[in-house]
């Protein structure tokens, strides 16, 4: 089936979907994005993603491309036209097209691109298998809380992970504390059995799955703390895992070549995977 991409007001075949060479996203990374999980043709946590999009746009003083209600129509229509059942929906907004000049253009409309990507539905055997991460210095700018298009350190970090035979790279700040992965949030279960993930300050992206899991932990009475943890603490952790809209919840069973939790998926990680999977099955119909 051919893919359809929304570009600035038009639904185009994938091969014809293009933006102008002077789009500021292309020249300056002057834009923001969101990645939604699609499960059974439904967007997972649609409004929280749109809230975060509006926040990112606001932080960069960029105009929303259209009102939220209209944007929701475009998102649904992109899913429908692609007959997406499982996968991801990628949304990108840039400051638009203008002659190249670092300063904001006086009058230009934001550009909007929305595209769907098919992936197989999650399968518990693969999810539970667990994977390896490496640690790398966090060399990003000081605002990773904004979901900016500018992802060069993330790209380089992920490539380093792949070349090391790992799935993800956990970035470490100058104080030796883990911030997050290059495309996911980082979690551990401490020796004392407490769930820990970095607090949502400016050092990390406040992941939508991260927030959802904290809510689940709260309602299940699971003890958790939002705080920084060091690489040493992660190495000594009982369990570790990562979360993102594209990665689901993935157990981390090796950090820099060292086994975590005996190299097996831990019980709390398993419980959270189960809770998240249950949530996905309860999503309402696409309105
Ligand atoms: N990545 N941290 C970073 C740096 C990310 O890029 C992401 C998401 C997350 C998790 O956020 P969420 O739970 O909202 O997906 C954390 C997306 C999926 C991506 O760039 O593909």
PDB file of C-alpha atoms and ligand atoms in Angstrom:
ATOM      1  CA  UNK A   1       0.000   0.000   0.000  1.00  0.00           C
ATOM      2  CA  UNK A   2       1.412   3.422  -0.893  1.00  0.00           C
ATOM      3  CA  UNK A   3       2.080   5.843   1.909  1.00  0.00           C
ATOM      4  CA  UNK A   4       0.447   9.242   2.099  1.00  0.00           C
ATOM      5  CA  UNK A   5       2.118  12.220   3.756  1.00  0.00           C
ATOM      6  CA  UNK A   6       0.479  15.468   4.823  1.00  0.00           C
ATOM      7  CA  UNK A   7       2.560  18.489   3.789  1.00  0.00           C
ATOM      8  CA  UNK A   8       1.286  22.037   4.321  1.00  0.00           C
ATOM      9  CA  UNK A   9      -2.366  21.468   3.482  1.00  0.00           C
ATOM     10  CA  UNK A  10      -2.035  18.568   1.030  1.00  0.00           C
ATOM     11  CA  UNK A  11      -2.057  14.790   1.319  1.00  0.00           C
ATOM     12  CA  UNK A  12       0.665  13.618  -1.066  1.00  0.00           C
ATOM     13  CA  UNK A  13       2.082  10.264  -2.155  1.00  0.00           C
ATOM     14  CA  UNK A  14       5.271   9.544  -0.192  1.00  0.00           C
ATOM     15  CA  UNK A  15       7.508   9.978  -3.249  1.00  0.00           C
ATOM     16  CA  UNK A  16       6.133  13.453  -3.935  1.00  0.00           C
ATOM     17  CA  UNK A  17       6.123  14.748  -0.365  1.00  0.00           C
ATOM     18  CA  UNK A  18       8.677  17.569  -0.173  1.00  0.00           C
ATOM     19  CA  UNK A  19       9.376  20.880   1.521  1.00  0.00           C
ATOM     20  CA  UNK A  20      11.105  23.987   0.191  1.00  0.00           C
ATOM     21  CA  UNK A  21      14.930  24.171   0.367  1.00  0.00           C
ATOM     22  CA  UNK A  22      14.612  27.346   2.433  1.00  0.00           C
ATOM     23  CA  UNK A  23      12.378  25.752   5.038  1.00  0.00           C
ATOM     24  CA  UNK A  24      13.924  26.823   8.333  1.00  0.00           C
ATOM     25  CA  UNK A  25      13.675  23.283   9.651  1.00  0.00           C
ATOM     26  CA  UNK A  26      15.963  22.150   6.840  1.00  0.00           C
ATOM     27  CA  UNK A  27      18.439  25.024   7.223  1.00  0.00           C
ATOM     28  CA  UNK A  28      18.476  25.706  10.984  1.00  0.00           C
ATOM     29  CA  UNK A  29      16.628  22.807  12.693  1.00  0.00           C
ATOM     30  CA  UNK A  30      14.259  25.649  13.552  1.00  0.00           C
ATOM     31  CA  UNK A  31      11.321  23.451  14.441  1.00  0.00           C
ATOM     32  CA  UNK A  32       9.783  20.960  16.822  1.00  0.00           C
ATOM     33  CA  UNK A  33       8.241  17.518  16.504  1.00  0.00           C
ATOM     34  CA  UNK A  34       6.170  14.840  18.213  1.00  0.00           C
ATOM     35  CA  UNK A  35       6.035  11.078  17.772  1.00  0.00           C
ATOM     36  CA  UNK A  36       2.756   9.377  18.697  1.00  0.00           C
ATOM     37  CA  UNK A  37       2.384   5.635  19.054  1.00  0.00           C
ATOM     38  CA  UNK A  38      -0.494   4.195  17.025  1.00  0.00           C
ATOM     39  CA  UNK A  39      -2.170   1.125  18.454  1.00  0.00           C
ATOM     40  CA  UNK A  40      -5.175  -0.488  16.779  1.00  0.00           C
ATOM     41  CA  UNK A  41      -5.451   2.628  14.584  1.00  0.00           C
ATOM     42  CA  UNK A  42      -5.667   4.880  17.640  1.00  0.00           C
ATOM     43  CA  UNK A  43      -3.251   7.533  18.819  1.00  0.00           C
ATOM     44  CA  UNK A  44      -1.793   6.755  22.224  1.00  0.00           C
ATOM     45  CA  UNK A  45      -1.968   9.737  24.641  1.00  0.00           C
ATOM     46  CA  UNK A  46      -2.956  12.199  21.896  1.00  0.00           C
ATOM     47  CA  UNK A  47      -3.738  15.222  24.087  1.00  0.00           C
ATOM     48  CA  UNK A  48      -0.617  14.963  26.275  1.00  0.00           C
ATOM     49  CA  UNK A  49       1.467  14.950  23.076  1.00  0.00           C
ATOM     50  CA  UNK A  50      -0.399  17.994  21.764  1.00  0.00           C
ATOM     51  CA  UNK A  51       0.051  19.760  25.117  1.00  0.00           C
ATOM     52  CA  UNK A  52       3.786  19.121  24.885  1.00  0.00           C
ATOM     53  CA  UNK A  53       3.832  20.292  21.257  1.00  0.00           C
ATOM     54  CA  UNK A  54       2.202  23.576  22.278  1.00  0.00           C
ATOM     55  CA  UNK A  55       4.733  23.972  25.072  1.00  0.00           C
ATOM     56  CA  UNK A  56       7.682  23.348  22.702  1.00  0.00           C
ATOM     57  CA  UNK A  57       6.244  25.845  20.197  1.00  0.00           C
ATOM     58  CA  UNK A  58       5.737  28.412  22.967  1.00  0.00           C
ATOM     59  CA  UNK A  59       9.308  28.019  24.250  1.00  0.00           C
ATOM     60  CA  UNK A  60      10.595  28.751  20.733  1.00  0.00           C
ATOM     61  CA  UNK A  61       8.042  31.536  20.099  1.00  0.00           C
ATOM     62  CA  UNK A  62       6.755  29.662  17.060  1.00  0.00           C
ATOM     63  CA  UNK A  63       3.167  29.936  15.847  1.00  0.00           C
ATOM     64  CA  UNK A  64       1.044  26.760  15.972  1.00  0.00           C
ATOM     65  CA  UNK A  65       0.341  25.669  12.391  1.00  0.00           C
ATOM     66  CA  UNK A  66      -3.415  25.469  13.064  1.00  0.00           C
ATOM     67  CA  UNK A  67      -5.817  25.176  16.009  1.00  0.00           C
ATOM     68  CA  UNK A  68      -5.733  21.892  17.949  1.00  0.00           C
ATOM     69  CA  UNK A  69      -9.130  20.746  16.692  1.00  0.00           C
ATOM     70  CA  UNK A  70      -8.012  21.138  13.064  1.00  0.00           C
ATOM     71  CA  UNK A  71      -4.696  19.453  13.815  1.00  0.00           C
ATOM     72  CA  UNK A  72      -6.545  16.470  15.265  1.00  0.00           C
ATOM     73  CA  UNK A  73      -8.454  16.148  12.006  1.00  0.00           C
ATOM     74  CA  UNK A  74      -5.172  16.064  10.052  1.00  0.00           C
ATOM     75  CA  UNK A  75      -3.703  13.444  12.411  1.00  0.00           C
ATOM     76  CA  UNK A  76      -6.766  11.198  12.081  1.00  0.00           C
ATOM     77  CA  UNK A  77      -6.959  11.667   8.333  1.00  0.00           C
ATOM     78  CA  UNK A  78      -3.289  10.709   7.970  1.00  0.00           C
ATOM     79  CA  UNK A  79      -3.930   7.528   9.956  1.00  0.00           C
ATOM     80  CA  UNK A  80      -7.029   6.790   7.893  1.00  0.00           C
ATOM     81  CA  UNK A  81      -5.427   7.403   4.498  1.00  0.00           C
ATOM     82  CA  UNK A  82      -2.476   5.187   5.448  1.00  0.00           C
ATOM     83  CA  UNK A  83      -4.749   2.515   6.945  1.00  0.00           C
ATOM     84  CA  UNK A  84      -2.376   2.527   9.914  1.00  0.00           C
ATOM     85  CA  UNK A  85      -3.070  -0.082  12.544  1.00  0.00           C
ATOM     86  CA  UNK A  86       0.217  -0.144  14.449  1.00  0.00           C
ATOM     87  CA  UNK A  87       3.184   2.143  14.243  1.00  0.00           C
ATOM     88  CA  UNK A  88       4.058   5.760  14.701  1.00  0.00           C
ATOM     89  CA  UNK A  89       2.704   9.102  13.662  1.00  0.00           C
ATOM     90  CA  UNK A  90       5.392  11.736  13.131  1.00  0.00           C
ATOM     91  CA  UNK A  91       4.442  15.407  13.278  1.00  0.00           C
ATOM     92  CA  UNK A  92       6.852  18.230  12.525  1.00  0.00           C
ATOM     93  CA  UNK A  93       6.333  21.975  12.722  1.00  0.00           C
ATOM     94  CA  UNK A  94       8.945  24.467  11.545  1.00  0.00           C
ATOM     95  CA  UNK A  95       9.117  28.247  11.509  1.00  0.00           C
ATOM     96  CA  UNK A  96       8.372  28.087   7.801  1.00  0.00           C
ATOM     97  CA  UNK A  97      10.043  29.165   4.581  1.00  0.00           C
ATOM     98  CA  UNK A  98      12.030  32.409   4.338  1.00  0.00           C
ATOM     99  CA  UNK A  99      15.292  33.679   2.796  1.00  0.00           C
ATOM    100  CA  UNK A 100      18.144  32.386   4.963  1.00  0.00           C
ATOM    101  CA  UNK A 101      18.753  34.688   7.922  1.00  0.00           C
ATOM    102  CA  UNK A 102      19.237  33.564  11.512  1.00  0.00           C
ATOM    103  CA  UNK A 103      16.735  36.059  12.935  1.00  0.00           C
ATOM    104  CA  UNK A 104      13.048  35.127  12.874  1.00  0.00           C
ATOM    105  CA  UNK A 105      11.349  36.068   9.587  1.00  0.00           C
ATOM    106  CA  UNK A 106       8.806  38.877   9.926  1.00  0.00           C
ATOM    107  CA  UNK A 107       5.837  37.187   8.341  1.00  0.00           C
ATOM    108  CA  UNK A 108       5.909  33.557   7.503  1.00  0.00           C
ATOM    109  CA  UNK A 109       3.601  30.642   8.150  1.00  0.00           C
ATOM    110  CA  UNK A 110       4.722  27.594  10.087  1.00  0.00           C
ATOM    111  CA  UNK A 111       5.249  24.465   7.993  1.00  0.00           C
ATOM    112  CA  UNK A 112       3.494  21.270   9.040  1.00  0.00           C
ATOM    113  CA  UNK A 113       4.333  17.719   8.014  1.00  0.00           C
ATOM    114  CA  UNK A 114       2.534  14.613   9.323  1.00  0.00           C
ATOM    115  CA  UNK A 115       3.447  11.086   8.328  1.00  0.00           C
ATOM    116  CA  UNK A 116       2.667   7.574   9.449  1.00  0.00           C
ATOM    117  CA  UNK A 117       5.105   4.710   9.790  1.00  0.00           C
ATOM    118  CA  UNK A 118       3.970   1.098  10.087  1.00  0.00           C
ATOM    119  CA  UNK A 119       5.575  -1.178  12.670  1.00  0.00           C
ATOM    120  CA  UNK A 120       4.488  -4.605  13.908  1.00  0.00           C
ATOM    121  CA  UNK A 121       2.327  -4.582  17.068  1.00  0.00           C
ATOM    122  CA  UNK A 122       4.264  -5.176  20.278  1.00  0.00           C
ATOM    123  CA  UNK A 123       4.934  -8.806  21.030  1.00  0.00           C
ATOM    124  CA  UNK A 124       5.638  -9.797  24.599  1.00  0.00           C
ATOM    125  CA  UNK A 125       8.415 -12.231  23.787  1.00  0.00           C
ATOM    126  CA  UNK A 126      10.482  -9.523  22.089  1.00  0.00           C
ATOM    127  CA  UNK A 127       9.589  -6.918  24.717  1.00  0.00           C
ATOM    128  CA  UNK A 128      10.672  -9.181  27.561  1.00  0.00           C
ATOM    129  CA  UNK A 129      13.960 -10.198  25.991  1.00  0.00           C
ATOM    130  CA  UNK A 130      15.777  -7.109  27.254  1.00  0.00           C
ATOM    131  CA  UNK A 131      18.595  -5.180  25.672  1.00  0.00           C
ATOM    132  CA  UNK A 132      21.908  -3.456  26.212  1.00  0.00           C
ATOM    133  CA  UNK A 133      22.730   0.218  26.623  1.00  0.00           C
ATOM    134  CA  UNK A 134      26.033   2.054  26.691  1.00  0.00           C
ATOM    135  CA  UNK A 135      26.772   5.305  28.510  1.00  0.00           C
ATOM    136  CA  UNK A 136      28.104   8.398  26.730  1.00  0.00           C
ATOM    137  CA  UNK A 137      28.687  12.044  27.723  1.00  0.00           C
ATOM    138  CA  UNK A 138      25.619  14.261  27.295  1.00  0.00           C
ATOM    139  CA  UNK A 139      26.875  16.880  24.824  1.00  0.00           C
ATOM    140  CA  UNK A 140      23.465  18.392  23.998  1.00  0.00           C
ATOM    141  CA  UNK A 141      22.333  21.999  24.405  1.00  0.00           C
ATOM    142  CA  UNK A 142      20.865  23.055  27.731  1.00  0.00           C
ATOM    143  CA  UNK A 143      17.192  22.702  26.698  1.00  0.00           C
ATOM    144  CA  UNK A 144      16.491  19.026  25.930  1.00  0.00           C
ATOM    145  CA  UNK A 145      13.085  19.615  27.550  1.00  0.00           C
ATOM    146  CA  UNK A 146      12.037  21.195  24.237  1.00  0.00           C
ATOM    147  CA  UNK A 147      11.273  18.565  21.597  1.00  0.00           C
ATOM    148  CA  UNK A 148      13.411  20.325  19.019  1.00  0.00           C
ATOM    149  CA  UNK A 149      14.335  18.958  15.586  1.00  0.00           C
ATOM    150  CA  UNK A 150      17.964  19.545  16.422  1.00  0.00           C
ATOM    151  CA  UNK A 151      19.027  15.972  17.155  1.00  0.00           C
ATOM    152  CA  UNK A 152      22.645  15.728  16.038  1.00  0.00           C
ATOM    153  CA  UNK A 153      24.078  14.615  19.424  1.00  0.00           C
ATOM    154  CA  UNK A 154      21.224  12.089  19.667  1.00  0.00           C
ATOM    155  CA  UNK A 155      21.984  10.774  16.189  1.00  0.00           C
ATOM    156  CA  UNK A 156      25.711  10.427  16.971  1.00  0.00           C
ATOM    157  CA  UNK A 157      24.960   8.805  20.337  1.00  0.00           C
ATOM    158  CA  UNK A 158      22.540   6.270  18.873  1.00  0.00           C
ATOM    159  CA  UNK A 159      25.038   5.399  16.143  1.00  0.00           C
ATOM    160  CA  UNK A 160      27.700   4.827  18.809  1.00  0.00           C
ATOM    161  CA  UNK A 161      25.275   2.478  20.581  1.00  0.00           C
ATOM    162  CA  UNK A 162      24.519   0.573  17.392  1.00  0.00           C
ATOM    163  CA  UNK A 163      28.221   0.200  16.617  1.00  0.00           C
ATOM    164  CA  UNK A 164      28.741  -1.135  20.153  1.00  0.00           C
ATOM    165  CA  UNK A 165      25.982  -3.714  19.628  1.00  0.00           C
ATOM    166  CA  UNK A 166      23.627  -1.875  22.007  1.00  0.00           C
ATOM    167  CA  UNK A 167      20.091  -0.576  21.522  1.00  0.00           C
ATOM    168  CA  UNK A 168      20.465   2.816  23.180  1.00  0.00           C
ATOM    169  CA  UNK A 169      23.018   5.192  24.679  1.00  0.00           C
ATOM    170  CA  UNK A 170      22.291   6.681  28.109  1.00  0.00           C
ATOM    171  CA  UNK A 171      23.656  10.199  28.227  1.00  0.00           C
ATOM    172  CA  UNK A 172      25.563  11.283  31.323  1.00  0.00           C
ATOM    173  CA  UNK A 173      25.888  14.868  32.546  1.00  0.00           C
ATOM    174  CA  UNK A 174      29.079  16.527  33.805  1.00  0.00           C
ATOM    175  CA  UNK A 175      28.281  15.382  37.345  1.00  0.00           C
ATOM    176  CA  UNK A 176      28.208  11.699  36.337  1.00  0.00           C
ATOM    177  CA  UNK A 177      24.405  11.502  36.505  1.00  0.00           C
ATOM    178  CA  UNK A 178      22.324   9.850  33.778  1.00  0.00           C
ATOM    179  CA  UNK A 179      20.020  12.278  31.981  1.00  0.00           C
ATOM    180  CA  UNK A 180      18.193  10.087  29.429  1.00  0.00           C
ATOM    181  CA  UNK A 181      18.666   8.018  26.295  1.00  0.00           C
ATOM    182  CA  UNK A 182      19.101   9.517  22.828  1.00  0.00           C
ATOM    183  CA  UNK A 183      15.437   8.776  22.052  1.00  0.00           C
ATOM    184  CA  UNK A 184      14.006   7.443  25.304  1.00  0.00           C
ATOM    185  CA  UNK A 185      13.829   8.038  29.054  1.00  0.00           C
ATOM    186  CA  UNK A 186      15.998   6.041  31.454  1.00  0.00           C
ATOM    187  CA  UNK A 187      14.755   4.217  34.562  1.00  0.00           C
ATOM    188  CA  UNK A 188      16.173   2.019  37.294  1.00  0.00           C
ATOM    189  CA  UNK A 189      14.844   0.119  40.265  1.00  0.00           C
ATOM    190  CA  UNK A 190      17.185   0.894  43.166  1.00  0.00           C
ATOM    191  CA  UNK A 191      18.701  -1.680  45.507  1.00  0.00           C
ATOM    192  CA  UNK A 192      15.956  -0.631  47.937  1.00  0.00           C
ATOM    193  CA  UNK A 193      13.252  -1.515  45.381  1.00  0.00           C
ATOM    194  CA  UNK A 194      12.301   2.045  44.509  1.00  0.00           C
ATOM    195  CA  UNK A 195      11.479   3.066  40.940  1.00  0.00           C
ATOM    196  CA  UNK A 196      13.698   5.972  39.874  1.00  0.00           C
ATOM    197  CA  UNK A 197      13.769   8.239  36.844  1.00  0.00           C
ATOM    198  CA  UNK A 198      15.329  11.646  36.350  1.00  0.00           C
ATOM    199  CA  UNK A 199      13.185  14.605  37.426  1.00  0.00           C
ATOM    200  CA  UNK A 200      11.583  16.508  34.568  1.00  0.00           C
ATOM    201  CA  UNK A 201      13.647  19.680  34.715  1.00  0.00           C
ATOM    202  CA  UNK A 202      15.442  21.164  31.728  1.00  0.00           C
ATOM    203  CA  UNK A 203      17.930  18.255  31.499  1.00  0.00           C
ATOM    204  CA  UNK A 204      15.530  15.759  29.886  1.00  0.00           C
ATOM    205  CA  UNK A 205      12.496  15.495  27.678  1.00  0.00           C
ATOM    206  CA  UNK A 206       9.495  14.836  29.900  1.00  0.00           C
ATOM    207  CA  UNK A 207       8.371  11.730  28.037  1.00  0.00           C
ATOM    208  CA  UNK A 208       4.686  11.009  27.618  1.00  0.00           C
ATOM    209  CA  UNK A 209       5.249   7.330  28.413  1.00  0.00           C
ATOM    210  CA  UNK A 210       7.383   8.438  31.364  1.00  0.00           C
ATOM    211  CA  UNK A 211       4.475  10.455  32.753  1.00  0.00           C
ATOM    212  CA  UNK A 212       1.977   7.686  32.075  1.00  0.00           C
ATOM    213  CA  UNK A 213       4.145   5.187  33.934  1.00  0.00           C
ATOM    214  CA  UNK A 214       4.535   7.502  36.918  1.00  0.00           C
ATOM    215  CA  UNK A 215       0.730   7.820  37.039  1.00  0.00           C
ATOM    216  CA  UNK A 216       0.409   4.034  36.903  1.00  0.00           C
ATOM    217  CA  UNK A 217       3.005   3.646  39.667  1.00  0.00           C
ATOM    218  CA  UNK A 218       1.072   6.179  41.764  1.00  0.00           C
ATOM    219  CA  UNK A 219      -2.234   4.392  41.374  1.00  0.00           C
ATOM    220  CA  UNK A 220      -0.675   0.959  41.954  1.00  0.00           C
ATOM    221  CA  UNK A 221       1.089   2.119  45.127  1.00  0.00           C
ATOM    222  CA  UNK A 222       4.534   1.465  43.637  1.00  0.00           C
ATOM    223  CA  UNK A 223       7.196   3.529  45.423  1.00  0.00           C
ATOM    224  CA  UNK A 224       8.963   5.908  43.054  1.00  0.00           C
ATOM    225  CA  UNK A 225      11.202   8.972  43.052  1.00  0.00           C
ATOM    226  CA  UNK A 226      11.911  11.466  40.308  1.00  0.00           C
ATOM    227  CA  UNK A 227      15.593  12.178  40.832  1.00  0.00           C
ATOM    228  CA  UNK A 228      18.953  11.933  39.124  1.00  0.00           C
ATOM    229  CA  UNK A 229      20.888   8.659  39.437  1.00  0.00           C
ATOM    230  CA  UNK A 230      24.547   7.996  38.694  1.00  0.00           C
ATOM    231  CA  UNK A 231      26.025   5.435  36.328  1.00  0.00           C
ATOM    232  CA  UNK A 232      27.355   3.566  39.399  1.00  0.00           C
ATOM    233  CA  UNK A 233      23.868   3.430  40.898  1.00  0.00           C
ATOM    234  CA  UNK A 234      22.485   2.141  37.603  1.00  0.00           C
ATOM    235  CA  UNK A 235      25.190  -0.537  37.485  1.00  0.00           C
ATOM    236  CA  UNK A 236      24.170  -1.684  40.963  1.00  0.00           C
ATOM    237  CA  UNK A 237      20.432  -1.433  40.257  1.00  0.00           C
ATOM    238  CA  UNK A 238      18.085  -4.387  40.631  1.00  0.00           C
ATOM    239  CA  UNK A 239      16.369  -3.546  37.366  1.00  0.00           C
ATOM    240  CA  UNK A 240      16.614  -1.019  34.560  1.00  0.00           C
ATOM    241  CA  UNK A 241      14.479  -0.143  31.575  1.00  0.00           C
ATOM    242  CA  UNK A 242      13.734   2.593  29.071  1.00  0.00           C
ATOM    243  CA  UNK A 243      10.545   4.118  27.738  1.00  0.00           C
ATOM    244  CA  UNK A 244       9.364   6.009  24.684  1.00  0.00           C
ATOM    245  CA  UNK A 245       6.452   6.159  22.295  1.00  0.00           C
ATOM    246  CA  UNK A 246       8.472   4.309  19.670  1.00  0.00           C
ATOM    247  CA  UNK A 247      10.220   1.864  22.019  1.00  0.00           C
ATOM    248  CA  UNK A 248       7.316   0.880  24.317  1.00  0.00           C
ATOM    249  CA  UNK A 249       8.885  -0.193  27.677  1.00  0.00           C
ATOM    250  CA  UNK A 250      12.128  -2.069  27.067  1.00  0.00           C
ATOM    251  CA  UNK A 251      14.009  -3.867  29.831  1.00  0.00           C
ATOM    252  CA  UNK A 252      17.691  -2.933  30.016  1.00  0.00           C
ATOM    253  CA  UNK A 253      19.718  -5.980  31.060  1.00  0.00           C
ATOM    254  CA  UNK A 254      23.229  -4.744  30.319  1.00  0.00           C
ATOM    255  CA  UNK A 255      24.924  -1.371  30.836  1.00  0.00           C
ATOM    256  CA  UNK A 256      28.403  -0.881  29.329  1.00  0.00           C
ATOM    257  CA  UNK A 257      28.754  -4.652  29.095  1.00  0.00           C
ATOM    258  CA  UNK A 258      27.814  -5.310  32.737  1.00  0.00           C
ATOM    259  CA  UNK A 259      24.725  -7.402  33.573  1.00  0.00           C
ATOM    260  CA  UNK A 260      21.918  -5.657  35.468  1.00  0.00           C
ATOM    261  CA  UNK A 261      19.589  -7.715  37.630  1.00  0.00           C
ATOM    262  CA  UNK A 262      21.363 -10.922  36.666  1.00  0.00           C
ATOM    263  CA  UNK A 263      20.871 -10.104  32.973  1.00  0.00           C
ATOM    264  CA  UNK A 264      17.120 -10.754  33.163  1.00  0.00           C
ATOM    265  CA  UNK A 265      13.982  -8.635  32.998  1.00  0.00           C
ATOM    266  CA  UNK A 266      13.026  -7.753  36.576  1.00  0.00           C
ATOM    267  CA  UNK A 267       9.592  -8.244  38.219  1.00  0.00           C
ATOM    268  CA  UNK A 268       8.747  -4.533  38.531  1.00  0.00           C
ATOM    269  CA  UNK A 269       9.680  -3.910  34.893  1.00  0.00           C
ATOM    270  CA  UNK A 270       7.469  -6.848  33.940  1.00  0.00           C
ATOM    271  CA  UNK A 271       4.589  -5.461  35.985  1.00  0.00           C
ATOM    272  CA  UNK A 272       4.874  -2.037  34.331  1.00  0.00           C
ATOM    273  CA  UNK A 273       5.041  -3.620  30.870  1.00  0.00           C
ATOM    274  CA  UNK A 274       1.835  -5.482  31.724  1.00  0.00           C
ATOM    275  CA  UNK A 275       0.099  -2.321  32.952  1.00  0.00           C
ATOM    276  CA  UNK A 276       1.080  -0.370  29.850  1.00  0.00           C
ATOM    277  CA  UNK A 277      -0.026  -3.208  27.556  1.00  0.00           C
ATOM    278  CA  UNK A 278      -3.364  -3.326  29.417  1.00  0.00           C
ATOM    279  CA  UNK A 279      -3.774   0.413  28.923  1.00  0.00           C
ATOM    280  CA  UNK A 280      -3.186   0.066  25.173  1.00  0.00           C
ATOM    281  CA  UNK A 281      -5.960  -2.508  24.940  1.00  0.00           C
ATOM    282  CA  UNK A 282      -8.420  -0.155  26.674  1.00  0.00           C
ATOM    283  CA  UNK A 283      -7.997   2.755  24.237  1.00  0.00           C
ATOM    284  CA  UNK A 284     -11.331   3.999  23.034  1.00  0.00           C
ATOM    285  CA  UNK A 285     -12.440   4.195  19.407  1.00  0.00           C
ATOM    286  CA  UNK A 286     -10.839   6.813  17.182  1.00  0.00           C
ATOM    287  CA  UNK A 287     -13.197   9.783  17.472  1.00  0.00           C
TER     288      UNK A 287
HETATM  289  N1  LIG B   1      11.637   9.983  21.230  1.00  0.00           N
HETATM  290  N2  LIG B   1      13.829  11.424  25.523  1.00  0.00           N
HETATM  291  C1  LIG B   1      14.167  11.698  24.249  1.00  0.00           C
HETATM  292  C2  LIG B   1      15.453  12.390  23.992  1.00  0.00           C
HETATM  293  C3  LIG B   1      13.285  11.344  23.206  1.00  0.00           C
HETATM  294  O1  LIG B   1      13.602  11.647  21.945  1.00  0.00           O
HETATM  295  C4  LIG B   1      12.075  10.670  23.510  1.00  0.00           C
HETATM  296  C5  LIG B   1      11.094  10.296  22.444  1.00  0.00           C
HETATM  297  C6  LIG B   1      11.785  10.395  24.852  1.00  0.00           C
HETATM  298  C7  LIG B   1      10.504   9.699  25.274  1.00  0.00           C
HETATM  299  O2  LIG B   1       9.389  10.519  25.047  1.00  0.00           O
HETATM  300  P1  LIG B   1       7.924   9.902  24.790  1.00  0.00           P
HETATM  301  O3  LIG B   1       7.652   8.982  25.922  1.00  0.00           O
HETATM  302  O4  LIG B   1       7.052  11.094  24.783  1.00  0.00           O
HETATM  303  O5  LIG B   1       7.967   9.175  23.467  1.00  0.00           O
HETATM  304  C8  LIG B   1      12.677  10.795  25.832  1.00  0.00           C
HETATM  305  C9  LIG B   1      10.785   9.848  20.070  1.00  0.00           C
HETATM  306  C10 LIG B   1       9.890   8.682  20.160  1.00  0.00           C
HETATM  307  C11 LIG B   1      11.628   9.906  18.824  1.00  0.00           C
HETATM  308  O6  LIG B   1      12.399  10.849  18.702  1.00  0.00           O
HETATM  309  O7  LIG B   1      11.502   9.043  17.973  1.00  0.00           O
END
